[in-house]
PDB file of C-alpha atoms in Angstrom:
ATOM      1  CA  MET U  23     134.035 139.372  35.942  1.00  0.00           C
ATOM      2  CA  LYS U  24     132.054 142.602  35.625  1.00  0.00           C
ATOM      3  CA  ALA U  25     130.960 144.522  38.734  1.00  0.00           C
ATOM      4  CA  GLU U  26     127.183 144.838  38.952  1.00  0.00           C
ATOM      5  CA  ASN U  27     127.276 147.130  41.998  1.00  0.00           C
ATOM      6  CA  TYR U  28     130.035 148.432  44.233  1.00  0.00           C
ATOM      7  CA  THR U  29     130.976 150.707  47.105  1.00  0.00           C
ATOM      8  CA  THR U  30     134.171 151.880  48.766  1.00  0.00           C
ATOM      9  CA  VAL U  31     134.546 152.686  52.448  1.00  0.00           C
ATOM     10  CA  GLU U  32     137.619 154.324  53.980  1.00  0.00           C
ATOM     11  CA  PHE U  33     138.304 154.526  57.707  1.00  0.00           C
ATOM     12  CA  PRO U  34     141.168 154.978  60.177  1.00  0.00           C
ATOM     13  CA  SER U  35     142.741 151.841  61.650  1.00  0.00           C
ATOM     14  CA  ARG U  36     140.952 152.177  64.980  1.00  0.00           C
ATOM     15  CA  SER U  37     139.595 149.036  66.610  1.00  0.00           C
ATOM     16  CA  ALA U  38     136.118 150.602  66.840  1.00  0.00           C
ATOM     17  CA  ASN U  39     135.912 150.500  63.036  1.00  0.00           C
ATOM     18  CA  GLU U  40     136.157 146.698  62.837  1.00  0.00           C
ATOM     19  CA  GLY U  41     132.492 146.376  63.855  1.00  0.00           C
ATOM     20  CA  PHE U  42     131.511 149.099  61.411  1.00  0.00           C
ATOM     21  CA  ALA U  43     133.305 147.340  58.537  1.00  0.00           C
ATOM     22  CA  ARG U  44     131.697 143.967  59.220  1.00  0.00           C
ATOM     23  CA  THR U  45     128.240 145.540  59.469  1.00  0.00           C
ATOM     24  CA  ALA U  46     128.754 147.588  56.289  1.00  0.00           C
ATOM     25  CA  ALA U  47     129.830 144.442  54.419  1.00  0.00           C
ATOM     26  CA  ALA U  48     126.802 142.522  55.698  1.00  0.00           C
ATOM     27  CA  CYS U  49     124.434 145.332  54.679  1.00  0.00           C
ATOM     28  CA  PHE U  50     125.952 145.507  51.204  1.00  0.00           C
ATOM     29  CA  ALA U  51     125.803 141.711  50.819  1.00  0.00           C
ATOM     30  CA  ALA U  52     122.120 141.693  51.851  1.00  0.00           C
ATOM     31  CA  GLN U  53     121.094 142.590  48.298  1.00  0.00           C
ATOM     32  CA  LEU U  54     122.154 139.058  47.287  1.00  0.00           C
ATOM     33  CA  ASP U  55     119.623 137.639  49.773  1.00  0.00           C
ATOM     34  CA  PRO U  56     122.187 135.424  51.540  1.00  0.00           C
ATOM     35  CA  THR U  57     121.353 132.918  54.245  1.00  0.00           C
ATOM     36  CA  LEU U  58     122.194 133.788  57.848  1.00  0.00           C
ATOM     37  CA  ASP U  59     125.151 131.385  57.641  1.00  0.00           C
ATOM     38  CA  GLU U  60     126.463 133.155  54.529  1.00  0.00           C
ATOM     39  CA  ILE U  61     126.104 136.579  56.201  1.00  0.00           C
ATOM     40  CA  ASN U  62     127.944 135.294  59.276  1.00  0.00           C
ATOM     41  CA  ASP U  63     130.731 133.891  57.069  1.00  0.00           C
ATOM     42  CA  ILE U  64     131.114 137.268  55.349  1.00  0.00           C
ATOM     43  CA  LYS U  65     131.103 139.179  58.638  1.00  0.00           C
ATOM     44  CA  THR U  66     133.690 136.850  60.175  1.00  0.00           C
ATOM     45  CA  ALA U  67     136.042 137.069  57.189  1.00  0.00           C
ATOM     46  CA  VAL U  68     135.777 140.881  57.062  1.00  0.00           C
ATOM     47  CA  SER U  69     136.366 141.072  60.799  1.00  0.00           C
ATOM     48  CA  GLU U  70     139.561 139.031  60.470  1.00  0.00           C
ATOM     49  CA  ALA U  71     140.879 141.037  57.510  1.00  0.00           C
ATOM     50  CA  VAL U  72     140.157 144.418  59.087  1.00  0.00           C
ATOM     51  CA  THR U  73     141.550 143.336  62.461  1.00  0.00           C
ATOM     52  CA  ASN U  74     144.760 142.231  60.708  1.00  0.00           C
ATOM     53  CA  ALA U  75     145.062 145.681  59.126  1.00  0.00           C
ATOM     54  CA  ILE U  76     144.415 147.434  62.437  1.00  0.00           C
ATOM     55  CA  VAL U  77     146.713 145.282  64.576  1.00  0.00           C
ATOM     56  CA  HIS U  78     149.515 144.284  62.229  1.00  0.00           C
ATOM     57  CA  ALA U  79     149.702 146.936  59.485  1.00  0.00           C
ATOM     58  CA  TYR U  80     149.814 149.864  61.884  1.00  0.00           C
ATOM     59  CA  PRO U  81     151.203 148.492  65.172  1.00  0.00           C
ATOM     60  CA  ASP U  82     152.341 151.886  66.493  1.00  0.00           C
ATOM     61  CA  SER U  83     150.190 154.364  64.612  1.00  0.00           C
ATOM     62  CA  ILE U  84     146.801 155.038  63.084  1.00  0.00           C
ATOM     63  CA  GLY U  85     146.673 154.587  59.318  1.00  0.00           C
ATOM     64  CA  LYS U  86     144.155 154.275  56.522  1.00  0.00           C
ATOM     65  CA  VAL U  87     142.135 151.152  55.707  1.00  0.00           C
ATOM     66  CA  VAL U  88     139.983 150.906  52.579  1.00  0.00           C
ATOM     67  CA  MET U  89     137.284 148.281  52.065  1.00  0.00           C
ATOM     68  CA  LYS U  90     135.886 147.799  48.575  1.00  0.00           C
ATOM     69  CA  LEU U  91     132.768 145.714  48.116  1.00  0.00           C
ATOM     70  CA  ARG U  92     131.665 144.563  44.675  1.00  0.00           C
ATOM     71  CA  LEU U  93     128.839 142.409  43.437  1.00  0.00           C
ATOM     72  CA  ARG U  94     130.150 140.330  40.567  1.00  0.00           C
ATOM     73  CA  ASP U  95     128.251 138.163  38.135  1.00  0.00           C
ATOM     74  CA  GLN U  96     127.204 134.673  39.201  1.00  0.00           C
ATOM     75  CA  HIS U  97     125.931 136.010  42.548  1.00  0.00           C
ATOM     76  CA  THR U  98     129.479 136.597  43.806  1.00  0.00           C
ATOM     77  CA  LEU U  99     130.542 139.108  46.438  1.00  0.00           C
ATOM     78  CA  GLU U 100     134.107 140.415  46.236  1.00  0.00           C
ATOM     79  CA  ILE U 101     135.659 142.090  49.273  1.00  0.00           C
ATOM     80  CA  VAL U 102     138.981 143.920  49.113  1.00  0.00           C
ATOM     81  CA  ILE U 103     140.643 145.165  52.310  1.00  0.00           C
ATOM     82  CA  ARG U 104     143.693 147.359  51.735  1.00  0.00           C
ATOM     83  CA  ASP U 105     146.146 149.103  54.020  1.00  0.00           C
ATOM     84  CA  TRP U 106     149.337 151.079  53.481  1.00  0.00           C
ATOM     85  CA  GLY U 107     151.091 149.810  56.589  1.00  0.00           C
ATOM     86  CA  VAL U 108     154.220 147.796  57.316  1.00  0.00           C
ATOM     87  CA  GLY U 109     153.415 144.990  54.878  1.00  0.00           C
ATOM     88  CA  ILE U 110     154.137 141.277  55.177  1.00  0.00           C
ATOM     89  CA  PRO U 111     157.688 140.106  54.370  1.00  0.00           C
ATOM     90  CA  ASP U 112     156.632 136.476  53.729  1.00  0.00           C
ATOM     91  CA  VAL U 113     152.966 136.024  52.795  1.00  0.00           C
ATOM     92  CA  GLU U 114     153.199 132.217  52.624  1.00  0.00           C
ATOM     93  CA  GLN U 115     154.585 132.081  56.156  1.00  0.00           C
ATOM     94  CA  ALA U 116     151.929 134.520  57.388  1.00  0.00           C
ATOM     95  CA  ARG U 117     149.200 132.289  55.931  1.00  0.00           C
ATOM     96  CA  GLN U 118     150.338 129.316  58.021  1.00  0.00           C
ATOM     97  CA  PRO U 119     148.008 128.494  60.937  1.00  0.00           C
ATOM     98  CA  LEU U 120     149.237 129.793  64.315  1.00  0.00           C
ATOM     99  CA  TYR U 121     151.806 132.179  62.780  1.00  0.00           C
ATOM    100  CA  THR U 122     151.514 135.697  64.205  1.00  0.00           C
ATOM    101  CA  THR U 123     153.591 138.836  64.482  1.00  0.00           C
ATOM    102  CA  GLY U 124     151.281 140.094  67.206  1.00  0.00           C
ATOM    103  CA  SER U 125     151.363 139.582  70.939  1.00  0.00           C
ATOM    104  CA  GLU U 126     150.747 136.248  72.622  1.00  0.00           C
ATOM    105  CA  GLU U 127     146.977 136.855  72.837  1.00  0.00           C
ATOM    106  CA  ARG U 128     146.817 136.684  69.006  1.00  0.00           C
ATOM    107  CA  SER U 129     145.935 133.232  67.664  1.00  0.00           C
ATOM    108  CA  GLY U 130     147.613 133.505  64.271  1.00  0.00           C
ATOM    109  CA  MET U 131     144.502 132.074  62.603  1.00  0.00           C
ATOM    110  CA  GLY U 132     143.275 135.153  60.693  1.00  0.00           C
ATOM    111  CA  PHE U 133     144.130 134.039  57.159  1.00  0.00           C
ATOM    112  CA  THR U 134     143.061 130.464  57.912  1.00  0.00           C
ATOM    113  CA  ILE U 135     139.672 131.701  59.115  1.00  0.00           C
ATOM    114  CA  MET U 136     139.227 133.967  56.073  1.00  0.00           C
ATOM    115  CA  GLU U 137     140.100 131.072  53.789  1.00  0.00           C
ATOM    116  CA  SER U 138     137.645 128.720  55.488  1.00  0.00           C
ATOM    117  CA  PHE U 139     134.691 131.141  55.262  1.00  0.00           C
ATOM    118  CA  MET U 140     135.267 132.461  51.729  1.00  0.00           C
ATOM    119  CA  ASP U 141     135.529 130.707  48.360  1.00  0.00           C
ATOM    120  CA  THR U 142     138.799 132.400  47.419  1.00  0.00           C
ATOM    121  CA  LEU U 143     141.440 134.378  49.285  1.00  0.00           C
ATOM    122  CA  ARG U 144     144.322 136.264  47.708  1.00  0.00           C
ATOM    123  CA  VAL U 145     146.906 138.151  49.758  1.00  0.00           C
ATOM    124  CA  ARG U 146     149.339 140.592  48.172  1.00  0.00           C
ATOM    125  CA  SER U 147     151.823 142.500  50.254  1.00  0.00           C
ATOM    126  CA  GLN U 148     155.012 144.458  50.004  1.00  0.00           C
ATOM    127  CA  PRO U 149     157.097 145.376  53.049  1.00  0.00           C
ATOM    128  CA  GLY U 150     156.766 149.076  53.790  1.00  0.00           C
ATOM    129  CA  LYS U 151     153.961 149.547  51.272  1.00  0.00           C
ATOM    130  CA  GLY U 152     151.011 147.640  52.717  1.00  0.00           C
ATOM    131  CA  THR U 153     148.772 144.677  52.128  1.00  0.00           C
ATOM    132  CA  THR U 154     145.736 143.935  49.966  1.00  0.00           C
ATOM    133  CA  VAL U 155     143.439 141.036  50.854  1.00  0.00           C
ATOM    134  CA  THR U 156     140.909 140.015  48.192  1.00  0.00           C
ATOM    135  CA  MET U 157     138.152 137.568  49.110  1.00  0.00           C
ATOM    136  CA  ARG U 158     135.255 136.222  47.083  1.00  0.00           C
ATOM    137  CA  LYS U 159     132.171 134.348  48.120  1.00  0.00           C
ATOM    138  CA  ARG U 160     129.460 133.025  45.842  1.00  0.00           C
ATOM    139  CA  VAL U 161     126.099 133.407  47.548  1.00  0.00           C
ATOM    140  CA  SER U 162     123.698 130.589  46.782  1.00  0.00           C
ATOM    141  CA  LEU U 163     120.600 131.298  44.750  1.00  0.00           C
ATOM    142  CA  ARG U 164     117.456 130.593  46.664  1.00  0.00           C
ATOM    143  CA  LEU U 165     114.059 129.555  45.340  1.00  0.00           C
ATOM    144  CA  GLY U 166     112.519 132.315  43.279  1.00  0.00           C
ATOM    145  CA  GLN U 167     115.838 134.072  42.516  1.00  0.00           C
ATOM    146  CA  GLN U 168     116.962 134.095  38.921  1.00  0.00           C
TER     147      GLN U 168
END
């Protein structure tokens, strides 16, 4: 799948940057002319992925988060969120609903939410080396788009 357009954004794992990341992703996705529901799905999934990197990858420090956005053929948006934090020892366990390594105010639904709002979700992680979350969403063609 060839990239038709792309951008990369790097930011520190500060909670203030979660809103920036979701807005940047929505602005980039706007060139596909998505519906409001599709934009909200993208923003929610990005918010969950970036929040995971901020809260779980760097629990006691500030680290680097990189978000790559790519427009692929077939009107598909690809979003990659990467960190170089603590990593996930058991990705399958972490993807289970209600599982969390965070405090009790964390719901443990991040991956479940990402999966429900995107068409595909891939999580790769290595303890001590970080995590990469890759999500894709095909934006529907609307009348007049070809």
